[in-house]
Amino acid sequence: MQQESALEGIKVLDLGRVIAAPYAAAFLADMGAEVIKVEVPGIGDDARQYLPLNGYFANFNRSKKGITLDLKKGKEIFLKLVKEADVLIENFRPGVMAKLGFGYDELKKINPGLIYCAVSGFGQTGPMSQTAGYDPLIQAMSGIVSITGHPGEEPVRCGAPLCDILSAVNAAYGVVCALQYRSRTGKGQMIDIAIVDQGIFVQASTNQFYLSERKIPQRLGNGYAAGAPGGLYHAKDGYYMFAGSGDAAWKKISVAWGKPELAEAPDYKDRTARTTNRIAVDKMMNDWSADKTVEECIAFFKGLKLACGPVLDAEQVYNDEHFGKNGVRQMFTSVNVDGVGEIEITNQAVKMSETNPVVRCAPPKLGQHNFEVLAELGYSEAEITAFKEDGII
Amino acid sequence: MQQESALEGIKVLDLGRVIAAPYAAAFLADMGAEVIKVEVPGIGDDARQYLPLNGYFANFNRSKKGITLDLKKGKEIFLKLVKEADVLIENFRPGVMAKLGFGYDELKKINPGLIYCAVSGFGQTGPMSQTAGYDPLIQAMSGIVSITGHPGEEPVRCGAPLCDILSAVNAAYGVVCALQYRSRTGKGQMIDIAIVDQGIFVQASTNQFYLSERKIPQRLGNGYAAGAPGGLYHAKDGYYMFAGSGDAAWKKISVAWGKPELAEAPDYKDRTARTTNRIAVDKMMNDWSADKTVEECIAFFKGLKLACGPVLDAEQVYNDEHFGKNGVRQMFTSVNVDGVGEIEITNQAVKMSETNPVVRCAPPKLGQHNFEVLAELGYSEAEITAFKEDGII
């Protein structure tokens, strides 16, 4: 049975490039919105050239239609598209759309219900609005890098582009909230997503130490600020992550190690004592596991009903029976790209019983839906052919 | 002028504990929904005890009302609340709500329009559904830890709880999409958010190397897979992050260094060559900056119109003139907690022109709105007092 979709009937213009804005539009597309990706004639989104070729582009642009349009020469066509649209998403440098005559203040005159979502590195206004916002740079400037890595060593970025991805999810969230508002009032609005905001926002819990106590959060490596044991430990063939720093957990471990006295020792008996003596606690954990395999360590802690797991790589994740390719979570899916074949991509992380987001179709070839979309706007085949010849589309 | 809100008129029951589910509910609350946090009588959400005391809880529970309710003894009250609600959010271990008689299949009988959002570590079904999902453990098991840290060294988790936070944003996004669907059809649905899914999802771009080419992404430290120079470099007083690995950038740098020949040298002239010789390129960057301050390095690259920035800590972020406390991004706000005073918290990362999400009120004291909420359900003052005496609320 074909499922229904949450955003049926919603039209989205996607002027985005690379990750954040295109991915936001893909989320809306998987939810059932009709998304038209608008690209530069003959060139297209830079991401078409990103590695892995086809795969990168497919992931961030599945489920969309695509047209080409020169925004300078094709002003009339663009304004017709805007008139029909519910949502516009773009991630040009702030001011670029206004310079083209397409700022929100102009567009709302022809479509007062338009939801205009702009994604940028540092937001639409203020002293840094013109600064480019690459994810690693944002990770550095928002504080994430300062709290990632081992104490006393060089800080390091998170390997995943979390600020880009959070921008995309928050953009999609903002758009759907704006649709709710519009359904009550008929009014559209402007949404201003800054990638730097995401970096600050994702640190809400660690920021709080500064906000409440003016203590600057430090790098803790794989440890915790709030308790021990906890974090990454060494087995003879790799690492395992352990989470269970409470007193009851420590008692179970002490007994299972045949050292029940550790649960009563002044240096270790409660969370505060163990946190103070974290280095000694971590050494006990590492000494215990040094001659065991990761599998043995995990089995031991799971036997005590404590939380413990391996450090998996992308291949192990893909093959996991619970959350991998064939697992219940269905976190990988695929699209069939004409001339390329089946391309596997990462799936949505929202699962819904009635309107589950699903990949609708392969990403568009450059200009694939020019005729279809322009014909719907009322242009004749002869006009569309002329647009093509004039480099407008 | 008091702004309007996107989710006015939406009622949310928040049965969440700690981060993911409570934060999702806080997003909806800041967007204008009426959120009632339901806590265990006399005890409440564990997060009330988390450090920093008051601050942690305030951040994740601002803008809500709060009641206490024993879900076993107070079944009738709970079902009345569900009947009036649009949304229910919970993060119990899968199966707990069903055992209480409050599984989605039961609740939809009395409220077919209910949107039931369950957040858990590994999802509602499958072999691992009963496994607890702490953020560091999820970071390890979803692959994030495997790609974070320096090559050849111990992997490390990201210092921010990104999987928890993404769970919250995706939960809120799913809920509002479900509201859209319900406004067309009257039907509610079940949303199943797994924290592990978020860890996989945030790696979409790096996963793609495995999905397309069966290459397992590795730790790159602060470097890039796709080009050089790029990443974190050493100045004499700290680090700076540089993003600009294209050929045009390299040419500008070579000329500005007074070594234009580097732009033509076979080992460095194009992106592929520089990526192959990344170690030499990084050494040139580090050698150049070793006797300069971070500020001088950033000024140099900004002068060339290349992207470069400092590694800031929480205090520097807070004091930043663009994205700090007094900056245009308004990423910090505050609530006034009775008996505690003004508590600063982290703000939302979605900025909207008409329905900007804003903090509505301080987090509730335990059971603060018991009388108000139960009176609205039709209970008399005498009944409510009796509930209190019987430990039901």
PDB file of N, CA and C in Angstrom, chain A residues 4-6 27 122 125 128 137 140 143 148 150 154-155 157 159 170 173 181 184 189-190 192 197-198 207-208 210 214 222-223 234 309 312 315 318 322 329 344 346 349-351 353-355, chain B residues 4-6 27 122 125 128 137 140 143 148 150 154-155 157 159 170 173 181 184 189-190 192 197-198 207-208 210 214 222-223 234 309 312 318 322 329 344 346 349-351 353-355:
ATOM      1  N   GLU A   4       0.444   7.552   2.733  1.00  0.00           N
ATOM      2  CA  GLU A   4       0.154   8.962   2.501  1.00  0.00           C
ATOM      3  C   GLU A   4       1.362   9.798   2.915  1.00  0.00           C
ATOM      4  N   SER A   5       1.311  11.071   2.589  1.00  0.00           N
ATOM      5  CA  SER A   5       2.455  11.905   2.941  1.00  0.00           C
ATOM      6  C   SER A   5       2.010  13.140   3.693  1.00  0.00           C
ATOM      7  N   ALA A   6       2.880  13.576   4.595  1.00  0.00           N
ATOM      8  CA  ALA A   6       2.525  14.681   5.487  1.00  0.00           C
ATOM      9  C   ALA A   6       2.393  16.004   4.739  1.00  0.00           C
ATOM     10  N   PHE A  27      14.429  16.841   2.899  1.00  0.00           N
ATOM     11  CA  PHE A  27      13.575  16.358   3.998  1.00  0.00           C
ATOM     12  C   PHE A  27      12.104  16.636   3.681  1.00  0.00           C
ATOM     13  N   PHE A 122      26.508  32.746   8.911  1.00  0.00           N
ATOM     14  CA  PHE A 122      26.417  33.566  10.120  1.00  0.00           C
ATOM     15  C   PHE A 122      25.143  34.407  10.178  1.00  0.00           C
ATOM     16  N   THR A 125      22.091  39.202   8.945  1.00  0.00           N
ATOM     17  CA  THR A 125      22.472  40.557   9.350  1.00  0.00           C
ATOM     18  C   THR A 125      23.666  40.509  10.302  1.00  0.00           C
ATOM     19  N   MET A 128      29.228  39.898  10.781  1.00  0.00           N
ATOM     20  CA  MET A 128      29.845  38.746  10.117  1.00  0.00           C
ATOM     21  C   MET A 128      28.959  38.128   9.043  1.00  0.00           C
ATOM     22  N   LEU A 137      34.926  25.186  10.082  1.00  0.00           N
ATOM     23  CA  LEU A 137      35.174  26.533  10.596  1.00  0.00           C
ATOM     24  C   LEU A 137      34.123  26.885  11.650  1.00  0.00           C
ATOM     25  N   ALA A 140      34.796  25.164  14.820  1.00  0.00           N
ATOM     26  CA  ALA A 140      35.854  25.842  15.573  1.00  0.00           C
ATOM     27  C   ALA A 140      35.319  27.094  16.268  1.00  0.00           C
ATOM     28  N   GLY A 143      32.693  26.718  19.323  1.00  0.00           N
ATOM     29  CA  GLY A 143      33.125  26.101  20.568  1.00  0.00           C
ATOM     30  C   GLY A 143      33.211  24.587  20.540  1.00  0.00           C
ATOM     31  N   THR A 148      36.284  19.088  22.079  1.00  0.00           N
ATOM     32  CA  THR A 148      36.427  17.769  21.463  1.00  0.00           C
ATOM     33  C   THR A 148      37.907  17.410  21.358  1.00  0.00           C
ATOM     34  N   HIS A 150      41.355  15.124  23.353  1.00  0.00           N
ATOM     35  CA  HIS A 150      41.883  14.743  24.665  1.00  0.00           C
ATOM     36  C   HIS A 150      42.430  15.948  25.416  1.00  0.00           C
ATOM     37  N   GLU A 154      45.936  18.524  21.159  1.00  0.00           N
ATOM     38  CA  GLU A 154      45.335  19.384  20.145  1.00  0.00           C
ATOM     39  C   GLU A 154      43.825  19.122  20.054  1.00  0.00           C
ATOM     40  N   PRO A 155      43.028  20.180  20.035  1.00  0.00           N
ATOM     41  CA  PRO A 155      41.581  19.962  19.875  1.00  0.00           C
ATOM     42  C   PRO A 155      41.297  19.407  18.483  1.00  0.00           C
ATOM     43  N   ARG A 157      38.073  18.468  15.380  1.00  0.00           N
ATOM     44  CA  ARG A 157      36.672  18.625  14.992  1.00  0.00           C
ATOM     45  C   ARG A 157      35.964  17.283  15.039  1.00  0.00           C
ATOM     46  N   GLY A 159      34.060  14.394  13.272  1.00  0.00           N
ATOM     47  CA  GLY A 159      34.186  13.913  11.898  1.00  0.00           C
ATOM     48  C   GLY A 159      32.930  14.065  11.065  1.00  0.00           C
ATOM     49  N   ASN A 170      16.810  22.003  11.303  1.00  0.00           N
ATOM     50  CA  ASN A 170      16.139  23.166  11.875  1.00  0.00           C
ATOM     51  C   ASN A 170      15.444  24.004  10.806  1.00  0.00           C
ATOM     52  N   TYR A 173      12.282  22.161  10.119  1.00  0.00           N
ATOM     53  CA  TYR A 173      11.378  22.356  11.268  1.00  0.00           C
ATOM     54  C   TYR A 173      10.740  23.752  11.223  1.00  0.00           C
ATOM     55  N   TYR A 181       1.467  28.091  10.962  1.00  0.00           N
ATOM     56  CA  TYR A 181       1.036  29.470  11.196  1.00  0.00           C
ATOM     57  C   TYR A 181       0.248  29.987   9.994  1.00  0.00           C
ATOM     58  N   ARG A 184      -3.358  28.996   9.711  1.00  0.00           N
ATOM     59  CA  ARG A 184      -4.291  29.731  10.569  1.00  0.00           C
ATOM     60  C   ARG A 184      -4.519  31.153  10.095  1.00  0.00           C
ATOM     61  N   GLN A 189       6.291  34.093   5.975  1.00  0.00           N
ATOM     62  CA  GLN A 189       7.306  34.784   6.762  1.00  0.00           C
ATOM     63  C   GLN A 189       8.706  34.397   6.279  1.00  0.00           C
ATOM     64  N   MET A 190       9.680  35.063   6.880  1.00  0.00           N
ATOM     65  CA  MET A 190      11.086  34.837   6.562  1.00  0.00           C
ATOM     66  C   MET A 190      11.717  34.014   7.689  1.00  0.00           C
ATOM     67  N   ASP A 192      15.427  32.652   9.087  1.00  0.00           N
ATOM     68  CA  ASP A 192      16.856  32.981   8.966  1.00  0.00           C
ATOM     69  C   ASP A 192      17.637  31.919   9.751  1.00  0.00           C
ATOM     70  N   ASP A 197      24.715  29.260  14.547  1.00  0.00           N
ATOM     71  CA  ASP A 197      23.728  29.080  15.624  1.00  0.00           C
ATOM     72  C   ASP A 197      23.618  27.606  16.024  1.00  0.00           C
ATOM     73  N   GLN A 198      23.718  26.733  15.025  1.00  0.00           N
ATOM     74  CA  GLN A 198      23.556  25.297  15.291  1.00  0.00           C
ATOM     75  C   GLN A 198      24.687  24.792  16.187  1.00  0.00           C
ATOM     76  N   ASN A 207      27.384  24.386  27.389  1.00  0.00           N
ATOM     77  CA  ASN A 207      27.308  25.853  27.556  1.00  0.00           C
ATOM     78  C   ASN A 207      26.827  26.219  28.952  1.00  0.00           C
ATOM     79  N   GLN A 208      25.907  25.375  29.481  1.00  0.00           N
ATOM     80  CA  GLN A 208      25.237  25.735  30.735  1.00  0.00           C
ATOM     81  C   GLN A 208      26.232  25.919  31.875  1.00  0.00           C
ATOM     82  N   TYR A 210      29.080  27.327  31.630  1.00  0.00           N
ATOM     83  CA  TYR A 210      29.509  28.727  31.549  1.00  0.00           C
ATOM     84  C   TYR A 210      28.377  29.659  31.943  1.00  0.00           C
ATOM     85  N   ARG A 214      29.990  30.313  35.056  1.00  0.00           N
ATOM     86  CA  ARG A 214      31.158  30.956  34.438  1.00  0.00           C
ATOM     87  C   ARG A 214      32.385  30.037  34.435  1.00  0.00           C
ATOM     88  N   ASN A 222      37.382  11.050  26.065  1.00  0.00           N
ATOM     89  CA  ASN A 222      36.204  10.203  26.081  1.00  0.00           C
ATOM     90  C   ASN A 222      35.590  10.075  27.473  1.00  0.00           C
ATOM     91  N   GLY A 223      36.041  10.903  28.392  1.00  0.00           N
ATOM     92  CA  GLY A 223      35.511  10.823  29.745  1.00  0.00           C
ATOM     93  C   GLY A 223      34.290  11.710  29.944  1.00  0.00           C
ATOM     94  N   HIS A 234      40.188   0.457  26.684  1.00  0.00           N
ATOM     95  CA  HIS A 234      41.000  -0.356  25.773  1.00  0.00           C
ATOM     96  C   HIS A 234      40.825  -1.843  26.074  1.00  0.00           C
ATOM     97  N   GLY A 309      29.140  -0.721  24.652  1.00  0.00           N
ATOM     98  CA  GLY A 309      29.043  -1.063  23.237  1.00  0.00           C
ATOM     99  C   GLY A 309      30.360  -0.839  22.523  1.00  0.00           C
ATOM    100  N   LEU A 312      32.017   1.233  16.314  1.00  0.00           N
ATOM    101  CA  LEU A 312      31.812   0.645  14.982  1.00  0.00           C
ATOM    102  C   LEU A 312      32.241   1.620  13.892  1.00  0.00           C
ATOM    103  N   GLU A 315      31.278   0.439   7.838  1.00  0.00           N
ATOM    104  CA  GLU A 315      30.943  -0.886   7.313  1.00  0.00           C
ATOM    105  C   GLU A 315      30.220  -1.720   8.371  1.00  0.00           C
ATOM    106  N   TYR A 318      26.735  -0.484   8.688  1.00  0.00           N
ATOM    107  CA  TYR A 318      25.951  -0.941   7.526  1.00  0.00           C
ATOM    108  C   TYR A 318      25.520  -2.398   7.689  1.00  0.00           C
ATOM    109  N   HIS A 322      20.586  -4.749  13.603  1.00  0.00           N
ATOM    110  CA  HIS A 322      19.491  -3.909  14.124  1.00  0.00           C
ATOM    111  C   HIS A 322      19.354  -2.596  13.360  1.00  0.00           C
ATOM    112  N   ARG A 329      15.615  -0.574  11.607  1.00  0.00           N
ATOM    113  CA  ARG A 329      15.601   0.888  11.552  1.00  0.00           C
ATOM    114  C   ARG A 329      15.575   1.429  10.123  1.00  0.00           C
ATOM    115  N   GLU A 344      22.990   3.496  -3.232  1.00  0.00           N
ATOM    116  CA  GLU A 344      22.525   3.469  -1.842  1.00  0.00           C
ATOM    117  C   GLU A 344      22.778   4.832  -1.196  1.00  0.00           C
ATOM    118  N   THR A 346      21.796   7.353   2.621  1.00  0.00           N
ATOM    119  CA  THR A 346      21.368   7.323   4.017  1.00  0.00           C
ATOM    120  C   THR A 346      19.915   7.779   4.110  1.00  0.00           C
ATOM    121  N   ALA A 349      15.890  10.066   9.645  1.00  0.00           N
ATOM    122  CA  ALA A 349      15.925   9.631  11.042  1.00  0.00           C
ATOM    123  C   ALA A 349      14.631   9.986  11.785  1.00  0.00           C
ATOM    124  N   VAL A 350      13.540  10.098  11.039  1.00  0.00           N
ATOM    125  CA  VAL A 350      12.198  10.265  11.623  1.00  0.00           C
ATOM    126  C   VAL A 350      11.363   9.138  11.043  1.00  0.00           C
ATOM    127  N   LYS A 351      10.802   8.288  11.883  1.00  0.00           N
ATOM    128  CA  LYS A 351       9.989   7.181  11.379  1.00  0.00           C
ATOM    129  C   LYS A 351       8.547   7.403  11.818  1.00  0.00           C
ATOM    130  N   SER A 353       4.240   6.351  11.480  1.00  0.00           N
ATOM    131  CA  SER A 353       3.372   5.214  11.157  1.00  0.00           C
ATOM    132  C   SER A 353       2.473   5.474   9.950  1.00  0.00           C
ATOM    133  N   GLU A 354       2.040   6.724   9.741  1.00  0.00           N
ATOM    134  CA  GLU A 354       1.100   6.998   8.644  1.00  0.00           C
ATOM    135  C   GLU A 354       1.741   7.710   7.464  1.00  0.00           C
ATOM    136  N   THR A 355       2.709   8.567   7.759  1.00  0.00           N
ATOM    137  CA  THR A 355       3.295   9.376   6.679  1.00  0.00           C
ATOM    138  C   THR A 355       4.815   9.286   6.761  1.00  0.00           C
TER     139      THR A 355
ATOM    140  N   GLU B   4       3.259  36.731  17.384  1.00  0.00           N
ATOM    141  CA  GLU B   4       2.375  35.576  17.324  1.00  0.00           C
ATOM    142  C   GLU B   4       3.210  34.306  17.392  1.00  0.00           C
ATOM    143  N   SER B   5       2.532  33.187  17.564  1.00  0.00           N
ATOM    144  CA  SER B   5       3.297  31.948  17.659  1.00  0.00           C
ATOM    145  C   SER B   5       2.766  30.913  16.671  1.00  0.00           C
ATOM    146  N   ALA B   6       3.695  30.091  16.190  1.00  0.00           N
ATOM    147  CA  ALA B   6       3.360  29.139  15.134  1.00  0.00           C
ATOM    148  C   ALA B   6       2.408  28.052  15.625  1.00  0.00           C
ATOM    149  N   PHE B  27      11.091  22.753  22.363  1.00  0.00           N
ATOM    150  CA  PHE B  27      11.052  23.424  21.046  1.00  0.00           C
ATOM    151  C   PHE B  27       9.611  23.771  20.682  1.00  0.00           C
ATOM    152  N   PHE B 122      17.287   2.914  20.669  1.00  0.00           N
ATOM    153  CA  PHE B 122      17.415   2.088  19.469  1.00  0.00           C
ATOM    154  C   PHE B 122      16.079   1.802  18.792  1.00  0.00           C
ATOM    155  N   THR B 125      11.184  -1.286  18.128  1.00  0.00           N
ATOM    156  CA  THR B 125      11.139  -2.714  17.790  1.00  0.00           C
ATOM    157  C   THR B 125      12.533  -3.221  17.456  1.00  0.00           C
ATOM    158  N   MET B 128      17.513  -4.871  19.470  1.00  0.00           N
ATOM    159  CA  MET B 128      18.180  -4.004  20.441  1.00  0.00           C
ATOM    160  C   MET B 128      17.239  -2.999  21.086  1.00  0.00           C
ATOM    161  N   LEU B 137      27.589   6.447  23.924  1.00  0.00           N
ATOM    162  CA  LEU B 137      27.481   5.070  23.445  1.00  0.00           C
ATOM    163  C   LEU B 137      26.945   5.056  22.007  1.00  0.00           C
ATOM    164  N   ALA B 140      29.534   6.081  19.607  1.00  0.00           N
ATOM    165  CA  ALA B 140      30.454   4.975  19.318  1.00  0.00           C
ATOM    166  C   ALA B 140      29.828   3.977  18.355  1.00  0.00           C
ATOM    167  N   GLY B 143      29.152   5.059  14.512  1.00  0.00           N
ATOM    168  CA  GLY B 143      30.282   5.343  13.631  1.00  0.00           C
ATOM    169  C   GLY B 143      30.939   6.697  13.837  1.00  0.00           C
ATOM    170  N   THR B 148      36.248  10.390  14.292  1.00  0.00           N
ATOM    171  CA  THR B 148      36.617  11.600  15.031  1.00  0.00           C
ATOM    172  C   THR B 148      37.914  11.356  15.800  1.00  0.00           C
ATOM    173  N   HIS B 150      42.464  11.924  15.711  1.00  0.00           N
ATOM    174  CA  HIS B 150      43.610  11.953  14.797  1.00  0.00           C
ATOM    175  C   HIS B 150      43.909  10.567  14.248  1.00  0.00           C
ATOM    176  N   GLU B 154      43.929   7.219  19.338  1.00  0.00           N
ATOM    177  CA  GLU B 154      42.667   6.764  19.904  1.00  0.00           C
ATOM    178  C   GLU B 154      41.495   7.603  19.364  1.00  0.00           C
ATOM    179  N   PRO B 155      40.423   6.953  18.937  1.00  0.00           N
ATOM    180  CA  PRO B 155      39.267   7.726  18.485  1.00  0.00           C
ATOM    181  C   PRO B 155      38.647   8.472  19.659  1.00  0.00           C
ATOM    182  N   ARG B 157      35.058  10.864  21.149  1.00  0.00           N
ATOM    183  CA  ARG B 157      33.691  11.311  20.883  1.00  0.00           C
ATOM    184  C   ARG B 157      33.661  12.813  20.653  1.00  0.00           C
ATOM    185  N   GLY B 159      32.485  16.361  21.688  1.00  0.00           N
ATOM    186  CA  GLY B 159      32.196  16.891  23.023  1.00  0.00           C
ATOM    187  C   GLY B 159      30.746  17.315  23.225  1.00  0.00           C
ATOM    188  N   ASN B 170      14.611  16.325  15.353  1.00  0.00           N
ATOM    189  CA  ASN B 170      13.862  15.469  14.441  1.00  0.00           C
ATOM    190  C   ASN B 170      12.511  15.068  15.035  1.00  0.00           C
ATOM    191  N   TYR B 173      10.357  18.066  14.453  1.00  0.00           N
ATOM    192  CA  TYR B 173      10.035  18.139  13.021  1.00  0.00           C
ATOM    193  C   TYR B 173       8.956  17.112  12.664  1.00  0.00           C
ATOM    194  N   TYR B 181      -0.401  16.776   8.521  1.00  0.00           N
ATOM    195  CA  TYR B 181      -1.193  15.654   7.996  1.00  0.00           C
ATOM    196  C   TYR B 181      -2.550  15.598   8.696  1.00  0.00           C
ATOM    197  N   ARG B 184      -5.221  17.945   7.496  1.00  0.00           N
ATOM    198  CA  ARG B 184      -5.900  17.551   6.247  1.00  0.00           C
ATOM    199  C   ARG B 184      -6.842  16.376   6.446  1.00  0.00           C
ATOM    200  N   GLN B 189      -0.958   9.852  14.513  1.00  0.00           N
ATOM    201  CA  GLN B 189      -0.062   8.753  14.171  1.00  0.00           C
ATOM    202  C   GLN B 189       1.016   8.594  15.236  1.00  0.00           C
ATOM    203  N   MET B 190       1.813   7.553  15.061  1.00  0.00           N
ATOM    204  CA  MET B 190       2.912   7.246  15.972  1.00  0.00           C
ATOM    205  C   MET B 190       4.231   7.642  15.310  1.00  0.00           C
ATOM    206  N   ASP B 192       8.383   7.315  15.766  1.00  0.00           N
ATOM    207  CA  ASP B 192       9.367   6.466  16.453  1.00  0.00           C
ATOM    208  C   ASP B 192      10.755   7.057  16.179  1.00  0.00           C
ATOM    209  N   ASP B 197      19.620   6.279  15.155  1.00  0.00           N
ATOM    210  CA  ASP B 197      19.355   6.733  13.780  1.00  0.00           C
ATOM    211  C   ASP B 197      20.014   8.086  13.508  1.00  0.00           C
ATOM    212  N   GLN B 198      19.987   8.951  14.529  1.00  0.00           N
ATOM    213  CA  GLN B 198      20.533  10.303  14.354  1.00  0.00           C
ATOM    214  C   GLN B 198      22.031  10.244  14.084  1.00  0.00           C
ATOM    215  N   ASN B 207      29.209   8.521   5.211  1.00  0.00           N
ATOM    216  CA  ASN B 207      28.648   7.193   4.891  1.00  0.00           C
ATOM    217  C   ASN B 207      28.711   6.911   3.398  1.00  0.00           C
ATOM    218  N   GLN B 208      28.516   7.997   2.612  1.00  0.00           N
ATOM    219  CA  GLN B 208      28.372   7.817   1.163  1.00  0.00           C
ATOM    220  C   GLN B 208      29.609   7.159   0.544  1.00  0.00           C
ATOM    221  N   TYR B 210      31.266   4.778   1.851  1.00  0.00           N
ATOM    222  CA  TYR B 210      31.038   3.340   1.977  1.00  0.00           C
ATOM    223  C   TYR B 210      29.908   2.888   1.062  1.00  0.00           C
ATOM    224  N   ARG B 214      32.308   1.372  -1.124  1.00  0.00           N
ATOM    225  CA  ARG B 214      32.745   0.391  -0.118  1.00  0.00           C
ATOM    226  C   ARG B 214      34.102   0.746   0.498  1.00  0.00           C
ATOM    227  N   ASN B 222      42.004  16.965  11.943  1.00  0.00           N
ATOM    228  CA  ASN B 222      41.390  18.203  11.497  1.00  0.00           C
ATOM    229  C   ASN B 222      41.550  18.428  10.006  1.00  0.00           C
ATOM    230  N   GLY B 223      42.002  17.405   9.278  1.00  0.00           N
ATOM    231  CA  GLY B 223      42.193  17.556   7.845  1.00  0.00           C
ATOM    232  C   GLY B 223      40.942  17.224   7.053  1.00  0.00           C
ATOM    233  N   HIS B 234      48.733  25.503  13.609  1.00  0.00           N
ATOM    234  CA  HIS B 234      49.312  26.020  14.848  1.00  0.00           C
ATOM    235  C   HIS B 234      49.879  27.419  14.654  1.00  0.00           C
ATOM    236  N   GLY B 309      39.302  31.075  10.740  1.00  0.00           N
ATOM    237  CA  GLY B 309      38.748  31.550  12.006  1.00  0.00           C
ATOM    238  C   GLY B 309      39.424  30.900  13.193  1.00  0.00           C
ATOM    239  N   LEU B 312      37.280  28.934  19.296  1.00  0.00           N
ATOM    240  CA  LEU B 312      36.778  29.675  20.457  1.00  0.00           C
ATOM    241  C   LEU B 312      36.269  28.725  21.534  1.00  0.00           C
ATOM    242  N   TYR B 318      30.384  33.288  24.041  1.00  0.00           N
ATOM    243  CA  TYR B 318      29.422  34.111  24.782  1.00  0.00           C
ATOM    244  C   TYR B 318      29.702  35.604  24.591  1.00  0.00           C
ATOM    245  N   HIS B 322      29.158  39.128  17.364  1.00  0.00           N
ATOM    246  CA  HIS B 322      28.165  38.741  16.351  1.00  0.00           C
ATOM    247  C   HIS B 322      27.203  37.665  16.860  1.00  0.00           C
ATOM    248  N   ARG B 329      22.629  37.427  16.651  1.00  0.00           N
ATOM    249  CA  ARG B 329      22.014  36.096  16.552  1.00  0.00           C
ATOM    250  C   ARG B 329      21.168  35.743  17.769  1.00  0.00           C
ATOM    251  N   GLU B 344      20.657  32.207  32.770  1.00  0.00           N
ATOM    252  CA  GLU B 344      20.891  32.279  31.321  1.00  0.00           C
ATOM    253  C   GLU B 344      20.837  30.877  30.734  1.00  0.00           C
ATOM    254  N   THR B 346      20.697  28.601  26.652  1.00  0.00           N
ATOM    255  CA  THR B 346      20.960  28.658  25.211  1.00  0.00           C
ATOM    256  C   THR B 346      19.634  28.802  24.462  1.00  0.00           C
ATOM    257  N   ALA B 349      17.849  27.764  17.556  1.00  0.00           N
ATOM    258  CA  ALA B 349      18.646  28.028  16.351  1.00  0.00           C
ATOM    259  C   ALA B 349      17.777  28.134  15.096  1.00  0.00           C
ATOM    260  N   VAL B 350      16.517  28.521  15.291  1.00  0.00           N
ATOM    261  CA  VAL B 350      15.603  28.841  14.177  1.00  0.00           C
ATOM    262  C   VAL B 350      15.116  30.255  14.446  1.00  0.00           C
ATOM    263  N   LYS B 351      15.358  31.174  13.516  1.00  0.00           N
ATOM    264  CA  LYS B 351      14.913  32.554  13.728  1.00  0.00           C
ATOM    265  C   LYS B 351      13.843  32.868  12.688  1.00  0.00           C
ATOM    266  N   SER B 353      10.588  35.542  11.249  1.00  0.00           N
ATOM    267  CA  SER B 353      10.176  36.958  11.273  1.00  0.00           C
ATOM    268  C   SER B 353       8.833  37.176  11.949  1.00  0.00           C
ATOM    269  N   GLU B 354       7.911  36.230  11.843  1.00  0.00           N
ATOM    270  CA  GLU B 354       6.563  36.440  12.391  1.00  0.00           C
ATOM    271  C   GLU B 354       6.301  35.640  13.654  1.00  0.00           C
ATOM    272  N   THR B 355       6.872  34.451  13.731  1.00  0.00           N
ATOM    273  CA  THR B 355       6.582  33.579  14.873  1.00  0.00           C
ATOM    274  C   THR B 355       7.880  33.056  15.468  1.00  0.00           C
TER     275      THR B 355
END
